[in-house]
Tab-separated table of C-alpha atoms (C1' of nucleotides) in Angstrom:
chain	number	residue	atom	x	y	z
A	230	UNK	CA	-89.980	-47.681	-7.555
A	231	UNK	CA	-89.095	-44.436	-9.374
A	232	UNK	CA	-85.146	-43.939	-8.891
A	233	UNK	CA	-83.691	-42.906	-12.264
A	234	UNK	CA	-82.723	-46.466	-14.334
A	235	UNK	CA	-79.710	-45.217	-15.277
A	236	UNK	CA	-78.173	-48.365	-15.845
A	237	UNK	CA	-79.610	-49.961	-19.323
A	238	UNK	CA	-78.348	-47.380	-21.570
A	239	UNK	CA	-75.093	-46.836	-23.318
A	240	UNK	CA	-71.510	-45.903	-21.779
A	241	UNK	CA	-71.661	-42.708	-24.583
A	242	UNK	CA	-75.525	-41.816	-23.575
A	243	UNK	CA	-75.088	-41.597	-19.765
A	244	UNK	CA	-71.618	-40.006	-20.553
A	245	UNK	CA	-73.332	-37.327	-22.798
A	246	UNK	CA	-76.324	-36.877	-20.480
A	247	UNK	CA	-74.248	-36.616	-17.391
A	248	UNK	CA	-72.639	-33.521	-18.941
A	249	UNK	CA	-75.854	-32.103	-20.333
A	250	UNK	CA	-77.282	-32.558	-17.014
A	251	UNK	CA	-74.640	-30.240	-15.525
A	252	UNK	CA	-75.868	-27.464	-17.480
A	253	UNK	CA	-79.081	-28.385	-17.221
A	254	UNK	CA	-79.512	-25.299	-14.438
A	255	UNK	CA	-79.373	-21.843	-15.521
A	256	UNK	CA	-77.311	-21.068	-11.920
A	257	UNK	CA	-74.526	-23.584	-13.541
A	258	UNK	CA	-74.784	-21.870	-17.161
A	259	UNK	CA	-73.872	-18.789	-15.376
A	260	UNK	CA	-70.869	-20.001	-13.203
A	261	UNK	CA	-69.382	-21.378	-16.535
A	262	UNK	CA	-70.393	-18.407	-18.367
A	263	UNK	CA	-68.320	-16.220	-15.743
A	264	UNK	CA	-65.440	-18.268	-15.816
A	265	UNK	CA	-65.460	-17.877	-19.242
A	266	UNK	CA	-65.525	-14.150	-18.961
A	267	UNK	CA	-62.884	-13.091	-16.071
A	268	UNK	CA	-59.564	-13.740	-17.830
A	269	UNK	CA	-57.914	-15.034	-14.640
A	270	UNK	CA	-60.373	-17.608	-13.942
A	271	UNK	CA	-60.881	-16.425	-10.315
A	272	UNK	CA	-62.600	-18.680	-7.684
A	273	UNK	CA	-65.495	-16.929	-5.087
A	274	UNK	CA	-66.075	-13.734	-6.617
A	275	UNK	CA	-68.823	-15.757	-7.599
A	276	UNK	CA	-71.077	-15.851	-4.618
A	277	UNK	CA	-71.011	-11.706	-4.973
A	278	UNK	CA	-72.243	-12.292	-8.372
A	279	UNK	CA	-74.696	-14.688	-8.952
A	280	UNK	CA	-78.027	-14.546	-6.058
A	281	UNK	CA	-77.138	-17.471	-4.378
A	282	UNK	CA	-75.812	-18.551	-0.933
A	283	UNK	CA	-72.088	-19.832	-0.795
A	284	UNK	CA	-73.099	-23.298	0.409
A	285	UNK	CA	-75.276	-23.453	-2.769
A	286	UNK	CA	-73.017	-22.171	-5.353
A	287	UNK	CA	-70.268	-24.687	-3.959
A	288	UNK	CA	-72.762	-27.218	-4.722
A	289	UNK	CA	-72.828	-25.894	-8.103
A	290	UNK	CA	-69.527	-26.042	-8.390
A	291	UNK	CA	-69.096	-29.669	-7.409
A	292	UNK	CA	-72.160	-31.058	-10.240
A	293	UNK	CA	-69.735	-29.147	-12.287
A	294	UNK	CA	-66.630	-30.540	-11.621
A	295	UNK	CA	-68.013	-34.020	-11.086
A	296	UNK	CA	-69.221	-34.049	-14.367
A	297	UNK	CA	-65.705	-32.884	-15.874
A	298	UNK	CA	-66.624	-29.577	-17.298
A	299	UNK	CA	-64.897	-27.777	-15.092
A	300	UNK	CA	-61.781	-28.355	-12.492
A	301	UNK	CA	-59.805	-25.995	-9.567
A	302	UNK	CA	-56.588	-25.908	-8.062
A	303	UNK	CA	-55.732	-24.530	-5.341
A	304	UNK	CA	-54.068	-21.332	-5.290
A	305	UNK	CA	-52.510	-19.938	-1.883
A	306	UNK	CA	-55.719	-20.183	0.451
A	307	UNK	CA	-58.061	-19.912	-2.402
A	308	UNK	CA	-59.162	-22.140	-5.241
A	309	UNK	CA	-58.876	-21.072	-8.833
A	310	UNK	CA	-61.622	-22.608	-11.047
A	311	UNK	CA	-61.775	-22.877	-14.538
A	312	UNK	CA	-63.690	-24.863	-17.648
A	313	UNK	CA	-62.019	-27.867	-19.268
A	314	UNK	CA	-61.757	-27.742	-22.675
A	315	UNK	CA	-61.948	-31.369	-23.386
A	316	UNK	CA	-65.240	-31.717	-21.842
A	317	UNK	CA	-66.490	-29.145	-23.864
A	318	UNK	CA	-65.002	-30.505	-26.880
A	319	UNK	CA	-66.346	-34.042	-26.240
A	320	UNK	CA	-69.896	-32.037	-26.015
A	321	UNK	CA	-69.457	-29.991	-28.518
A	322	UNK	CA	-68.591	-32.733	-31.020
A	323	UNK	CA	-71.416	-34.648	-30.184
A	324	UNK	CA	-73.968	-31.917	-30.714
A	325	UNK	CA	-71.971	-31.242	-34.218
A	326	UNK	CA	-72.376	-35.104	-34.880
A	327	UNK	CA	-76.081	-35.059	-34.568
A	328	UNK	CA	-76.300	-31.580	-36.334
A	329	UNK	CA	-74.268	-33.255	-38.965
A	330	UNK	CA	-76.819	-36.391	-39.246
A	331	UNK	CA	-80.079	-34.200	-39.916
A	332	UNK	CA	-78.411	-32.417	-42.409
A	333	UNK	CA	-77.555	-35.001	-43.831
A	334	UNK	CA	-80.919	-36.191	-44.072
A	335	UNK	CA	-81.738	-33.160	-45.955
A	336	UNK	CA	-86.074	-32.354	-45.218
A	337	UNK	CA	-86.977	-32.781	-41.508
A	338	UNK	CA	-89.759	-35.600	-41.876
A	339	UNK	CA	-92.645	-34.123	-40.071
B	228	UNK	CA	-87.623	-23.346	0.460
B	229	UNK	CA	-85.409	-25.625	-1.943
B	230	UNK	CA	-87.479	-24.774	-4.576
B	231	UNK	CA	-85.578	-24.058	-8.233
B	232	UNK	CA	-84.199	-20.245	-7.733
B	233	UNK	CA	-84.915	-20.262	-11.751
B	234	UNK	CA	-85.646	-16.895	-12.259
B	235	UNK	CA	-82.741	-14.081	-11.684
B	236	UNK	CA	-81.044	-15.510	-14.143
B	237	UNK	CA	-80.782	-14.211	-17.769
B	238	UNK	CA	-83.118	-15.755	-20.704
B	239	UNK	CA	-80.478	-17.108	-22.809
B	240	UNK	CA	-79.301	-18.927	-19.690
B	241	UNK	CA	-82.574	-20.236	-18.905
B	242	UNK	CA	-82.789	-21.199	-22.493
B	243	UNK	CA	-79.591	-22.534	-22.540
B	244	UNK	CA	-80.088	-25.043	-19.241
B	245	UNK	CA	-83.553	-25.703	-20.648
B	246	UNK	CA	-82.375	-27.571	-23.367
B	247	UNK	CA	-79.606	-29.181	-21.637
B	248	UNK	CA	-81.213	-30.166	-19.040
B	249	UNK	CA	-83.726	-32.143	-21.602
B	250	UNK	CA	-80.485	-34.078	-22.712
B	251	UNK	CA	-79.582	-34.659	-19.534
B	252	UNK	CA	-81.006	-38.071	-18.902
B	253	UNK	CA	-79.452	-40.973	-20.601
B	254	UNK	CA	-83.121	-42.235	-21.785
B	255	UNK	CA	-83.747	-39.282	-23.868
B	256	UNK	CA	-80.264	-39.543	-25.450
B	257	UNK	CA	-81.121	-42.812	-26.046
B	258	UNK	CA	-84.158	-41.426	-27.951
B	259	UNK	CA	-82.852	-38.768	-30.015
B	260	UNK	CA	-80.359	-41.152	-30.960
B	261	UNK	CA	-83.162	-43.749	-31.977
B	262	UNK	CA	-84.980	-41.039	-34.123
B	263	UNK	CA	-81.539	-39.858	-36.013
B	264	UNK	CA	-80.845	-43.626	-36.944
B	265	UNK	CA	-84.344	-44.309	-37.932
B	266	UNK	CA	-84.284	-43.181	-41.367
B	267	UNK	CA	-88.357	-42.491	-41.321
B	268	UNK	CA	-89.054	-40.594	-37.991
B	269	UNK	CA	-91.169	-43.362	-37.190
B	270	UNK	CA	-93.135	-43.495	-33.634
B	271	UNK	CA	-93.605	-45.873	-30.843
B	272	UNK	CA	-91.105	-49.024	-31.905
B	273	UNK	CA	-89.205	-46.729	-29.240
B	274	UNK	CA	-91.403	-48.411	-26.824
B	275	UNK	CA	-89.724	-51.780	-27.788
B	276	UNK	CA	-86.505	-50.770	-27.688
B	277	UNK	CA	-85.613	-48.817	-24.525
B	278	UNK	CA	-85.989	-51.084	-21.457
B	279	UNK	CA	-88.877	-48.367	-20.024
B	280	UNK	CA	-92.720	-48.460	-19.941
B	281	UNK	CA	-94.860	-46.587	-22.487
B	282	UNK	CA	-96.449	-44.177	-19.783
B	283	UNK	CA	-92.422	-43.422	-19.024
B	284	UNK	CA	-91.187	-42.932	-22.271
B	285	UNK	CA	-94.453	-40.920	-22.976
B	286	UNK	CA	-93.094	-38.682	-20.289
B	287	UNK	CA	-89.775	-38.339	-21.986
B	288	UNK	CA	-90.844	-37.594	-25.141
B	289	UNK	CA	-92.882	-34.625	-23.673
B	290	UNK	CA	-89.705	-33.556	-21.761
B	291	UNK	CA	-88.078	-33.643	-25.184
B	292	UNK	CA	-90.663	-31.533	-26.647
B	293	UNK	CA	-90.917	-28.819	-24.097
B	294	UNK	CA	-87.729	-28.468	-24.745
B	295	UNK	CA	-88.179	-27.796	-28.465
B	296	UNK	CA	-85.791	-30.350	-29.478
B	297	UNK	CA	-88.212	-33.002	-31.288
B	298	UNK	CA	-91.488	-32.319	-33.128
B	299	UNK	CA	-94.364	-34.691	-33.460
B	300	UNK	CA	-96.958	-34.828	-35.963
B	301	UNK	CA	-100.176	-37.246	-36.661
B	302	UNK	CA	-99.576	-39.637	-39.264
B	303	UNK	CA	-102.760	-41.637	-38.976
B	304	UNK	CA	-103.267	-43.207	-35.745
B	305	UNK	CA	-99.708	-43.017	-34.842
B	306	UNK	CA	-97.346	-40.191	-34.012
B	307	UNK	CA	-94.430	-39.252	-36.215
B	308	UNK	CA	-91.487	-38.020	-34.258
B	309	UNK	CA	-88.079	-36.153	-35.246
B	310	UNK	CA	-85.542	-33.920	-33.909
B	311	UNK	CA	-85.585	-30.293	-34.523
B	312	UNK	CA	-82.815	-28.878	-36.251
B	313	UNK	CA	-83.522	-25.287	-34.759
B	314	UNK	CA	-82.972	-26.216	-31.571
B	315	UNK	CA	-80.083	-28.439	-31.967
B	316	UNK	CA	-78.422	-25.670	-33.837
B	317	UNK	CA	-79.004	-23.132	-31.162
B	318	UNK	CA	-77.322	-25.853	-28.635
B	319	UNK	CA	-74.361	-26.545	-31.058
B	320	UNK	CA	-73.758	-22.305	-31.711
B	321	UNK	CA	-74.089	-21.924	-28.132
B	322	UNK	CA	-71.518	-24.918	-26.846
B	323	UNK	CA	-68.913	-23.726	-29.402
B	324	UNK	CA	-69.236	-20.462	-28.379
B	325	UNK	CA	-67.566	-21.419	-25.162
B	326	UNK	CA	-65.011	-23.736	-26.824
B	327	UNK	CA	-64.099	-20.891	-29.040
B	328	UNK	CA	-63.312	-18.060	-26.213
B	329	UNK	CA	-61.696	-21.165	-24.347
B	330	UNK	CA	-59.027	-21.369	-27.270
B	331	UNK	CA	-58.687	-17.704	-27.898
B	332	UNK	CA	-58.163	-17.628	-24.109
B	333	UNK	CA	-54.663	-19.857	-24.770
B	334	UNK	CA	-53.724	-21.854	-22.230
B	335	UNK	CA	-56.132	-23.301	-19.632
B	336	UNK	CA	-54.796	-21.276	-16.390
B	337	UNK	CA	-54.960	-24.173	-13.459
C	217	DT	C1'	-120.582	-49.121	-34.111
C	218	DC	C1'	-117.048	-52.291	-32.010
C	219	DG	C1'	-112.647	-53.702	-31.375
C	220	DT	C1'	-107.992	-52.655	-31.391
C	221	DA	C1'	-103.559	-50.240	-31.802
C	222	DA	C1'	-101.154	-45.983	-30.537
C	223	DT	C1'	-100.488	-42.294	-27.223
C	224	DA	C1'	-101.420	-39.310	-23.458
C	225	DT	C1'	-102.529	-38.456	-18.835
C	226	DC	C1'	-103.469	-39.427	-13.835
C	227	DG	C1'	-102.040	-40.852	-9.407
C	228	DC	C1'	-98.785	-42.767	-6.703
C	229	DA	C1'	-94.214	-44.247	-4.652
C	230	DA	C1'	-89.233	-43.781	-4.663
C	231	DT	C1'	-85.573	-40.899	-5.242
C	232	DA	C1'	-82.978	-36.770	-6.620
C	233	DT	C1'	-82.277	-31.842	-6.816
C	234	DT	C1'	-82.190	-27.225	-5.037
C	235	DA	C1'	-81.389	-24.101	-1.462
C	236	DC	C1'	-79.950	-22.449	2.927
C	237	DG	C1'	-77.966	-21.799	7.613
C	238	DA	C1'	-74.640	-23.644	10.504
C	239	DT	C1'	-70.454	-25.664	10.967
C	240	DC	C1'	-66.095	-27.556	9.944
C	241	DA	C1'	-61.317	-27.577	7.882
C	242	DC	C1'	-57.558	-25.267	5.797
C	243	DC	C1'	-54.181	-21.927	5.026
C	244	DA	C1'	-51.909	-17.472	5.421
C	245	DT	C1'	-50.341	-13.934	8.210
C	246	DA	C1'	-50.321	-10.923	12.141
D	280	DT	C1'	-50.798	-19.507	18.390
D	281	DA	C1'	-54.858	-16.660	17.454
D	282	DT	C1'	-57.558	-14.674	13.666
D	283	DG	C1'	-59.692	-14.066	9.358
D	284	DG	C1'	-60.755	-15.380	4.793
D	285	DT	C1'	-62.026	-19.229	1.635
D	286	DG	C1'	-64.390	-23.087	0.636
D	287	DA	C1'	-66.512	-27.777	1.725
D	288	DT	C1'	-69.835	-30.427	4.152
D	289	DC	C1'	-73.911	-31.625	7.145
D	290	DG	C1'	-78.655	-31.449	8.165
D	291	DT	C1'	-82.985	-30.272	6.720
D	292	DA	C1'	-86.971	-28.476	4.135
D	293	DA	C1'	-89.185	-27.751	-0.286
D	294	DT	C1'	-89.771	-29.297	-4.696
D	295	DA	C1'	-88.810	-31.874	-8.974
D	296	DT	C1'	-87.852	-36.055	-11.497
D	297	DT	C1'	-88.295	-40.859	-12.619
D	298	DG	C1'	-90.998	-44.770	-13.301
D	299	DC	C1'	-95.029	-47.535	-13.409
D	300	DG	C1'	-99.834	-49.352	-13.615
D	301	DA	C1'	-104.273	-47.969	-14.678
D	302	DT	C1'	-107.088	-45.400	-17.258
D	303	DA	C1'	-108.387	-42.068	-20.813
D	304	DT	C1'	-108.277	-40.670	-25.679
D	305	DT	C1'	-107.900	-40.889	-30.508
D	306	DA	C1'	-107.943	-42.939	-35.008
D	307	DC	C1'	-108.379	-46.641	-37.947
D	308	DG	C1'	-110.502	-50.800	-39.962
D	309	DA	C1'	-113.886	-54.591	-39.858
DNA sequence: TCGTAATATCGCAATATTACGATCACCATA
DNA sequence: TATGGTGATCGTAATATTGCGATATTACGA
């Protein structure tokens, strides 16, 4: 025994934890962070940037796109990547709805 | 070699994925969830009510608080546990961040 | 001090992640 | 049709995570 028991929990928990878990690596912050920051949203500059093999960062890429938060298309012989919004948003919103509920609360307990 | 290539990437990434990664497990979802609801912060009736082991959930409440996102102070012989607002807030600042330069950015380009 | 409830930690087994080199597949164009 | 550039995938090694039972540890009350 010791494989994650994944099942047992809540549609919205493994939903929210499967896209936490994709930026759960700093290499993956920084792939989404660059996408962010080249305006055209330009595919395999990447490996030049980041200290990591191709094979790796296309691994990268593929947590990230399996969990949603970001997608390509292809583009003449290249792909094009680029962050989806409504993954974010669906995040983002949660975080704010949690944030919302201790203020709410008003005094942290402990 | 395999190993986590964490360094060579920036602090705030590090940071970032740190605290991402600790909500990146449905379980621990599960638990921040549990301690929001719970109006007192209380302790171990988390035991009862995720489908894990005490050693396990032990584990995930470390997880959690390595990560800075719950505190835990001794009430007696039991532990009182709640989220930490700080960190949350640095998570929420951080996530909309990105949604905000994706709407300034216009249309999604694939 | 003894017993008991609440937690933490240890040690182990199963599985997942991370990383890389080596290929493989695809498309454009020469 | 070759050739080169782009990206995915395979195989493999190193390491990390997940989960549990067993065993500490700590604090309280009898």
């Amino acid at each position: 025994m010791g494989a994650s028991k994944t099942d047992s929990f809540t549609e919205g928990q493994q939903a929210i934890a499967s896209i936490a878990k994709a930026l759960g690596h700093p290499a993956r912050v920084a792939i989404v962070e660059y996408l962010l920051k080249v305006d055209g949203c330009i595919c395999n500059d990447i490996v030049d940037k980041l200290p990591l093999s191709q094979a790796t960062i296309s691994q990268h890429l593929r947590a990230l796109k399996d969990a949603g938060l970001i997608k390509g298309s292809i583009e003449g012989n290249a792909i094009c990547y680029c962050v989806e919004g409504k993954t974010v948003k669906r995040l983002q919103s949660y975080i704010a709805g949690i944030s919302a509920k201790l203020t709410a609360k008003g005094t942290e307990c402990c």
